[in-house]
């Protein structure tokens, strides 16, 4: 094809695209930012599902941008209309905002914010087409008239011959079509996609330095990938190159599933005459499944959905801390040294990121969460549990707000002091943890341990009814229980019982257990003294009476 034919072809293929490259360059002037400032972006497809794993590139992008005085953008990659879901953008924005990931620029719930938009790829067709035409003029792109069936046929043939899949070499039927033949197809109204004319060779390796993965050698791409689909909307690859170049992205932070198409991206940057960007490819989150490791899966694992953490009521800061620990190897150490510091004080470094996939461990997350909850005041815990239950457990919420002081006293058990209790990890556990304080939720769910006879339990409960006096010190309270034990043939100390088990029915712990089951309905509970003080005499006696009837 001659140069003139190529110029003509560009106009024939995209007659309505009048924007020129110069226009585009004028639309997006270079950013003026302080030295070292990073410009990052999150570029989700609007599928309505936010994977827990998305927090990793998102938080990395947020930290690196904001820590350096840079910018983080939200760009919506809605070029695949089939996958787009109504309300998805709102879900993305709100779920990330929940984790303090707030964009400086990009799509918002209202109009776009920022000078590099539109931030929806579906609204940038004219920009992509300006560059598509340029590639056509330079002979680096051509129309392909293959139908779905044609492509399926190619695929089957490649399968049969055990050839690599894709549109390349002898399989690239339209790569060398003459101008006249193309014109004929166009005159016949045939739809076409625009393909990149790759000059790559599978025998060549390209050295490449990834900011996270380090030095890599990737194989050149020889496939003529689609740049613009038949509706004139770009594929991810083409849009990525153009958008990240013109939006001034400095670091492309994305999942490492994109490493396989990186050679194409590098080719496109070169073909378009753009300076290559820095890439940070992040490995997927792994999970132990039986004997082996696998990716945390949207289909198999409920904890893969970001909504799981809100529904369970994980404190936001616990999730952030946990993700930070997986992202930066020295974060945990830093957190131990700075237990109360905001995570934004930590200096996030790309070189401290893990090259291979992090292992997701919910037990660890729960521990992180218990630590964080243990540092909160009772009032804070109360507020969080109210906020959570208002949305997810209305009945419990009503109980909580019916008497705030009462609930705060409950949450205050074991709080403060040198060694605060670390038993609450998520807000959804609060009801099981302290529900028994409310008569509506109190129910005896545990039976007596086997070593305690019913008669002894009845005697202990009857006697305790006569001696329980609220308002004593914890020591005096415990003195009463010890006396109750010894009066009824139980040892005052577990040690004494262990030395001479034949002399006793049990020990003081068994006596407390009888009371615990009666008063809280179960074998595990926070401190009994505090429970009784909060419940008050009347309720304690009522519950003992109830136990006498049910045990
Ligand atoms: N739309 C791509 C995705 O959702 C974005 C990848 C990128 O960050 O470039 O995976």
XYZ file of C-alpha atoms and ligand atoms in Angstrom:
561
model
C 0.000 0.000 0.000
C 1.280 3.455 -0.786
C 1.391 6.239 1.747
C -1.430 7.968 -0.059
C -3.581 4.831 0.080
C -2.881 4.470 3.790
C -3.909 8.083 4.382
C -7.052 7.452 2.414
C -7.707 4.237 4.299
C -7.599 6.039 7.631
C -10.351 8.395 6.417
C -12.388 5.588 4.904
C -12.317 3.562 8.102
C -13.061 6.398 10.531
C -14.697 9.144 8.497
C -16.333 10.726 11.522
C -13.166 10.911 13.594
C -11.996 14.451 13.060
C -9.945 14.974 16.202
C -6.233 15.158 15.440
C -3.267 14.122 17.515
C -2.379 17.770 17.981
C -5.865 18.381 19.337
C -5.430 15.569 21.836
C -2.029 16.835 22.893
C -3.526 20.248 23.522
C -6.370 18.739 25.538
C -3.986 17.087 27.979
C -1.058 19.298 28.887
C 1.702 17.739 30.943
C 1.103 17.823 34.674
C 3.119 20.169 36.823
C 3.773 18.347 40.057
C 6.524 18.444 42.665
C 9.651 16.417 41.975
C 9.097 12.713 42.672
C 5.306 12.995 42.847
C 3.642 9.831 41.640
C 0.501 9.734 39.572
C -1.399 6.497 39.973
C -4.793 5.278 39.037
C -7.281 2.596 39.640
C -8.924 1.408 36.477
C -11.707 -1.013 37.288
C -14.277 -2.442 34.948
C -17.736 -1.595 36.249
C -18.822 -5.154 37.029
C -20.331 -4.320 40.417
C -18.030 -6.722 42.210
C -15.072 -5.467 44.208
C -12.642 -8.249 45.079
C -10.794 -8.102 48.379
C -7.656 -8.435 46.260
C -8.479 -5.088 44.599
C -7.570 -3.420 47.872
C -3.934 -4.345 47.274
C -3.258 -2.332 44.103
C -5.740 0.288 45.334
C -4.018 0.877 48.653
C -0.587 0.730 47.000
C -1.686 3.353 44.467
C -3.235 5.499 47.152
C -0.212 5.382 49.452
C 2.369 5.980 46.733
C 0.427 8.905 45.274
C -0.500 10.628 48.492
C 2.769 9.983 50.228
C 4.615 11.716 47.380
C 2.283 14.672 46.947
C 0.949 13.133 43.737
C -2.455 12.279 42.359
C -4.624 9.188 42.332
C -7.300 8.848 39.691
C -10.328 6.672 39.147
C -10.778 5.693 35.524
C -13.686 3.495 34.578
C -12.808 0.875 31.996
C -16.237 0.384 30.554
C -15.247 -0.666 27.061
C -16.884 -4.041 27.488
C -20.570 -3.166 27.585
C -21.504 -6.798 28.253
C -19.797 -6.730 31.630
C -21.056 -3.351 32.770
C -23.579 -3.339 35.598
C -25.805 -0.432 36.656
C -24.707 1.225 39.887
C -21.271 -0.387 39.680
C -19.371 2.899 39.800
C -21.166 3.876 42.979
C -20.265 0.517 44.510
C -16.606 0.976 43.580
C -16.409 4.523 44.907
C -18.242 3.778 48.140
C -16.516 0.530 48.954
C -13.084 2.066 48.486
C -14.033 5.181 50.386
C -14.928 2.883 53.275
C -11.221 1.964 53.356
C -10.065 5.583 53.137
C -9.225 5.303 49.468
C -10.369 8.598 48.111
C -9.591 9.664 44.589
C -8.297 13.113 43.726
C -9.487 12.913 40.169
C -11.714 10.907 37.940
C -15.197 9.473 37.915
C -17.313 10.524 40.887
C -20.945 10.017 41.852
C -21.627 13.260 40.007
C -19.613 14.782 37.194
C -16.023 13.867 36.487
C -13.438 15.790 38.480
C -10.078 16.704 36.947
C -8.539 18.000 33.739
C -7.666 14.703 32.115
C -11.120 13.309 31.494
C -13.481 12.043 30.409
C -12.628 9.335 32.921
C -14.997 6.797 31.405
C -13.295 5.068 28.509
C -16.570 4.716 26.623
C -16.590 8.527 26.364
C -13.122 8.790 24.866
C -13.765 7.093 21.522
C -12.671 10.155 19.510
C -9.337 10.233 21.341
C -8.574 6.594 20.603
C -9.675 6.977 17.017
C -7.302 9.889 16.458
C -4.440 7.542 17.298
C -5.953 4.610 15.428
C -5.903 6.736 12.293
C -2.306 7.683 12.893
C -1.307 4.018 13.202
C -3.194 3.230 9.986
C -1.352 6.036 8.192
C 1.934 4.647 9.476
C 1.024 1.119 8.331
C 0.927 -0.153 11.905
C -2.753 -0.985 12.015
C -5.151 -2.560 9.550
C -8.807 -3.557 9.341
C -9.764 -7.158 9.880
C -13.073 -8.404 8.517
C -13.103 -11.774 10.261
C -16.423 -12.790 11.742
C -16.781 -14.651 15.053
C -17.062 -17.874 13.052
C -13.897 -17.129 11.067
C -12.030 -16.620 14.318
C -13.439 -19.810 15.796
C -12.299 -21.698 12.697
C -8.785 -20.315 13.092
C -8.844 -21.343 16.724
C -9.898 -24.914 15.920
C -7.249 -25.206 13.245
C -4.586 -24.006 15.684
C -5.837 -26.459 18.255
C -5.640 -29.343 15.783
C -2.138 -28.377 14.664
C -1.004 -27.618 18.218
C -0.030 -24.120 17.074
C -0.140 -21.078 19.344
C -3.496 -19.402 19.446
C -4.105 -15.943 18.086
C -4.141 -13.821 14.964
C -0.607 -13.887 13.572
C 1.532 -15.054 10.651
C -0.331 -17.197 8.163
C -3.475 -17.009 10.318
C -3.613 -13.229 9.986
C -5.683 -13.356 6.804
C -6.335 -9.654 6.474
C -2.911 -8.409 7.396
C -1.793 -7.897 3.839
C -5.018 -7.114 2.067
C -4.697 -4.687 -0.811
C -6.291 -1.271 -0.649
C -8.730 -2.290 -3.405
C -9.836 -5.430 -1.569
C -10.357 -3.519 1.656
C -12.411 -0.968 -0.215
C -14.589 -3.692 -1.682
C -15.341 -5.087 1.767
C -16.120 -1.623 3.077
C -18.373 -0.860 0.127
C -20.225 -4.076 0.902
C -20.799 -2.689 4.419
C -18.772 -5.366 6.165
C -17.987 -4.627 9.808
C -14.340 -4.585 10.767
C -12.082 -4.474 13.782
C -8.810 -2.595 13.733
C -5.748 -4.732 14.439
C -2.227 -3.827 15.394
C 0.388 -4.946 12.912
C 2.919 -6.595 15.167
C 6.519 -6.868 14.013
C 7.394 -8.922 17.078
C 9.072 -12.289 17.031
C 8.708 -15.037 19.614
C 12.457 -15.673 19.479
C 13.203 -12.249 20.872
C 13.268 -11.363 24.535
C 12.697 -7.886 25.893
C 14.473 -6.917 29.104
C 12.072 -5.209 31.422
C 12.329 -3.830 34.959
C 9.203 -4.110 37.015
C 9.179 -1.965 40.144
C 7.868 -4.886 42.220
C 9.047 -7.991 40.406
C 12.472 -6.672 39.515
C 14.335 -7.500 36.316
C 12.382 -9.676 33.896
C 12.842 -10.914 30.356
C 9.584 -11.098 28.477
C 8.984 -12.648 25.081
C 8.058 -10.327 22.249
C 4.483 -10.339 21.073
C 3.776 -11.587 17.555
C -0.009 -11.367 17.653
C -1.967 -8.743 15.765
C -4.221 -7.833 18.663
C -7.419 -5.874 18.186
C -7.054 -2.175 18.999
C -10.551 -0.990 18.195
C -13.514 -3.314 18.124
C -16.095 -3.143 15.347
C -18.042 -0.502 17.307
C -14.974 1.750 17.373
C -14.470 1.147 21.111
C -10.942 0.158 22.146
C -9.680 -2.974 23.813
C -8.007 -2.659 27.193
C -4.540 -2.654 25.621
C -5.019 0.312 23.329
C -6.973 2.309 25.896
C -4.380 1.610 28.570
C -1.555 3.006 26.438
C -3.403 6.139 25.371
C -5.075 6.909 28.678
C -2.119 6.325 30.918
C 0.075 8.373 28.619
C -2.243 11.361 28.394
C -3.505 11.230 31.944
C 0.092 11.537 33.089
C 0.200 8.257 35.011
C 3.707 7.623 36.307
C 3.128 4.169 37.850
C 0.773 1.574 36.462
C -0.098 -0.576 39.462
C -2.119 -3.599 38.468
C -2.593 -7.317 38.927
C 0.113 -9.546 37.487
C -2.377 -11.269 35.186
C -1.461 -8.375 32.878
C 2.194 -9.400 32.662
C 1.384 -11.740 29.771
C 0.182 -8.838 27.625
C 2.880 -6.449 28.769
C 4.964 -7.090 25.583
C 2.028 -5.822 23.538
C 1.715 -2.787 25.801
C 5.393 -1.974 25.353
C 5.019 -2.334 21.587
C 2.030 0.003 21.628
C 3.839 2.661 23.644
C 6.690 2.495 21.142
C 4.413 2.542 18.107
C 2.492 5.512 19.481
C 5.727 7.326 20.259
C 4.979 7.476 23.988
C 7.566 7.236 26.717
C 7.234 3.933 28.582
C 5.818 4.076 32.098
C 6.818 2.372 35.300
C 4.876 -0.781 36.057
C 4.188 -2.473 39.346
C 2.655 -5.898 38.894
C 1.063 -7.238 42.036
C 0.656 -10.959 42.606
C -2.776 -12.310 43.404
C -3.848 -13.172 46.893
C -3.442 -16.879 47.597
C -5.218 -19.161 49.993
C -4.381 -22.577 51.373
C -6.930 -25.090 50.199
C -6.263 -28.547 51.602
C -2.703 -29.414 50.653
C -2.215 -26.790 47.996
C -2.287 -23.058 47.411
C -4.669 -21.369 45.030
C -5.937 -17.897 44.192
C -8.598 -16.438 46.461
C -11.590 -17.065 44.265
C -14.669 -14.958 43.730
C -16.648 -18.127 43.022
C -15.441 -20.313 45.887
C -14.541 -17.977 48.742
C -17.040 -15.635 50.367
C -14.102 -13.686 51.815
C -13.030 -12.754 48.276
C -15.798 -10.130 48.153
C -15.063 -6.822 49.780
C -18.653 -6.735 51.028
C -17.878 -9.759 53.232
C -15.776 -7.541 55.507
C -18.473 -4.927 55.898
C -21.143 -7.534 56.493
C -19.022 -9.269 59.117
C -18.239 -5.908 60.651
C -14.461 -5.879 60.471
C -13.145 -2.571 61.744
C -11.909 -0.620 58.750
C -8.546 -0.014 60.373
C -8.069 -3.731 60.999
C -8.559 -4.529 57.331
C -6.236 -1.709 56.300
C -3.575 -2.815 58.786
C -3.810 -6.380 57.593
C -3.514 -5.386 53.932
C -0.581 -3.103 54.773
C 1.131 -6.025 56.524
C 0.804 -8.171 53.433
C 1.898 -5.354 51.163
C 4.978 -4.142 52.992
C 7.161 -6.648 54.818
C 8.224 -4.208 57.533
C 4.768 -2.884 58.353
C 4.015 -5.367 61.136
C 7.245 -4.493 62.905
C 6.466 -0.797 62.533
C 2.967 -1.337 63.915
C 4.348 -3.078 67.012
C 6.584 -0.091 67.615
C 3.860 2.436 66.826
C 0.643 0.858 68.109
C -1.405 4.021 68.050
C 0.028 5.827 65.016
C -2.145 6.332 61.920
C -1.098 3.929 59.149
C -0.429 6.921 56.938
C 2.633 7.707 59.082
C 4.281 4.548 57.787
C 6.567 5.048 54.813
C 5.286 2.714 52.131
C 8.056 1.456 49.892
C 7.726 -0.392 46.617
C 10.919 -2.322 47.367
C 9.339 -3.847 50.461
C 6.562 -5.453 48.487
C 6.347 -9.181 48.070
C 7.266 -10.527 44.650
C 5.209 -13.677 44.954
C 1.590 -13.892 46.046
C 0.659 -13.111 49.637
C -1.184 -15.726 51.595
C -4.565 -14.763 52.885
C -5.033 -15.873 56.483
C -8.291 -14.986 58.167
C -7.022 -16.088 61.584
C -4.270 -13.509 61.312
C -6.751 -10.873 60.192
C -8.890 -11.696 63.233
C -5.874 -11.322 65.513
C -5.038 -7.968 63.986
C -8.629 -6.983 64.491
C -8.769 -8.146 68.123
C -5.695 -6.069 68.846
C -7.222 -3.000 67.301
C -10.570 -3.446 69.048
C -8.788 -3.942 72.366
C -7.251 -0.482 72.068
C -10.628 1.215 71.537
C -12.697 2.756 74.298
C -16.010 1.132 75.269
C -17.757 4.128 73.801
C -16.018 3.678 70.446
C -16.871 -0.009 70.363
C -20.464 0.862 71.213
C -20.630 3.349 68.329
C -19.177 0.863 65.857
C -21.455 -1.963 66.951
C -24.450 0.368 66.700
C -23.431 1.493 63.232
C -23.021 -2.102 62.109
C -26.182 -3.461 63.735
C -28.327 -0.595 62.496
C -27.696 -1.979 59.056
C -27.374 -5.697 59.633
C -29.288 -6.562 62.825
C -32.042 -4.081 63.572
C -33.393 -5.909 66.656
C -30.026 -5.928 68.307
C -29.583 -2.287 67.394
C -32.814 -1.423 69.190
C -31.611 -3.176 72.321
C -28.307 -1.358 72.203
C -29.780 2.094 71.835
C -32.515 1.480 74.417
C -29.925 2.054 77.150
C -26.605 3.373 75.994
C -25.000 3.520 79.452
C -25.842 -0.098 80.095
C -24.312 -1.196 76.772
C -21.201 0.922 77.290
C -20.696 -0.623 80.745
C -20.868 -4.064 79.137
C -18.339 -3.139 76.456
C -16.138 -1.748 79.157
C -15.586 -5.143 80.787
C -11.908 -6.007 80.666
C -11.070 -2.806 78.777
C -8.241 -0.419 79.578
C -5.461 -1.462 81.905
C -2.213 -3.201 81.025
C -3.694 -6.286 79.463
C -7.008 -5.513 77.836
C -9.224 -8.412 76.778
C -8.769 -9.398 73.166
C -11.928 -11.268 72.434
C -13.892 -9.237 69.951
C -12.699 -9.277 66.342
C -15.775 -8.278 64.345
C -18.924 -6.348 65.177
C -21.148 -9.217 64.104
C -19.786 -11.239 67.025
C -20.914 -8.661 69.562
C -24.358 -10.157 69.943
C -23.030 -13.609 70.750
C -20.466 -12.006 73.055
C -22.781 -9.877 75.153
C -26.358 -10.646 74.095
C -27.030 -12.503 77.368
C -27.022 -9.172 79.174
C -30.406 -8.588 77.590
C -33.310 -10.627 78.934
C -34.666 -11.092 75.420
C -31.476 -12.794 74.360
C -30.586 -14.594 77.587
C -31.108 -18.339 77.380
C -29.310 -21.236 79.039
C -27.492 -22.913 76.176
C -24.849 -24.888 78.095
C -25.423 -27.843 80.345
C -23.520 -28.480 83.562
C -20.088 -30.029 83.153
C -20.219 -33.784 83.824
C -18.334 -33.646 87.098
C -21.037 -31.490 88.693
C -24.180 -33.195 89.933
C -27.581 -31.584 89.635
C -28.102 -31.712 93.410
C -24.869 -29.847 94.065
C -25.797 -27.258 91.470
C -29.182 -26.736 93.107
C -27.619 -26.385 96.569
C -25.032 -23.909 95.315
C -27.593 -21.799 93.481
C -30.069 -21.790 96.378
C -27.368 -20.758 98.838
C -25.945 -18.101 96.573
C -29.323 -16.447 96.273
C -29.151 -15.767 99.998
C -25.654 -14.393 100.074
C -25.312 -12.360 96.856
C -24.815 -8.718 97.680
C -23.904 -6.302 94.900
C -21.479 -3.451 95.398
C -18.780 -5.452 97.155
C -15.178 -5.369 96.030
C -14.099 -8.095 93.638
C -12.049 -9.682 96.418
C -14.953 -9.853 98.846
C -17.202 -11.145 96.125
C -14.746 -13.892 95.388
C -14.380 -14.584 99.127
C -18.124 -15.336 99.212
C -17.784 -17.788 96.375
C -14.815 -19.495 97.987
C -16.759 -19.845 101.214
C -19.707 -21.224 99.307
C -17.345 -23.775 97.778
C -15.767 -24.923 101.036
C -19.129 -25.012 102.862
C -20.374 -27.447 100.253
C -17.440 -29.808 99.968
C -15.517 -28.086 97.118
C -11.823 -27.195 97.441
C -10.979 -23.486 97.780
C -8.234 -23.818 95.181
C -7.865 -26.028 92.090
C -4.425 -27.066 93.370
C -5.829 -28.469 96.607
C -8.373 -30.430 94.673
C -5.715 -31.854 92.356
C -3.627 -33.016 95.314
C -6.501 -34.853 96.989
C -9.333 -35.300 94.541
C -11.018 -37.929 96.707
C -11.553 -35.389 99.482
C -13.667 -32.981 97.421
C -16.575 -32.812 95.040
C -14.611 -30.370 92.901
C -13.084 -26.922 93.372
C -14.030 -23.277 93.443
C -13.878 -23.076 89.627
C -16.749 -25.553 89.422
C -18.806 -23.413 91.751
C -18.168 -20.359 89.572
C -19.110 -22.435 86.553
C -22.510 -23.267 88.054
C -23.126 -19.566 88.627
C -21.780 -18.646 85.220
C -24.126 -21.020 83.440
C -27.056 -19.780 85.476
C -26.348 -16.081 85.054
C -24.944 -15.918 81.526
C -26.458 -19.102 80.132
C -23.121 -20.450 78.942
C -19.758 -21.795 79.997
C -17.696 -18.965 78.528
C -18.205 -15.376 79.458
C -16.329 -12.270 80.458
C -15.563 -11.672 84.125
C -18.417 -12.929 86.364
C -17.999 -10.281 89.021
C -18.422 -7.516 86.493
C -21.298 -9.288 84.814
C -23.206 -9.501 88.092
C -22.463 -5.888 88.963
C -23.849 -4.752 85.636
C -26.886 -7.045 85.696
C -27.847 -5.949 89.231
C -29.267 -8.006 92.061
C -32.771 -8.421 90.731
C -31.697 -9.863 87.397
C -29.060 -12.085 88.948
C -31.662 -13.623 91.283
C -34.187 -13.959 88.452
C -31.654 -15.837 86.406
C -30.701 -18.114 89.266
C -34.389 -18.909 89.713
C -34.685 -19.598 86.035
C -31.697 -21.932 86.192
C -33.156 -23.773 89.145
C -36.188 -24.496 86.994
C -34.339 -25.459 83.836
C -31.105 -27.154 84.856
N -9.606 -2.900 33.857
C -8.477 -3.642 34.306
C -8.924 -4.576 35.408
O -9.958 -4.339 35.979
C -7.453 -2.683 34.835
C -6.092 -3.165 34.932
C -5.206 -1.935 35.163
O -5.162 -1.470 36.295
O -4.607 -1.468 34.208
O -8.284 -5.537 35.697
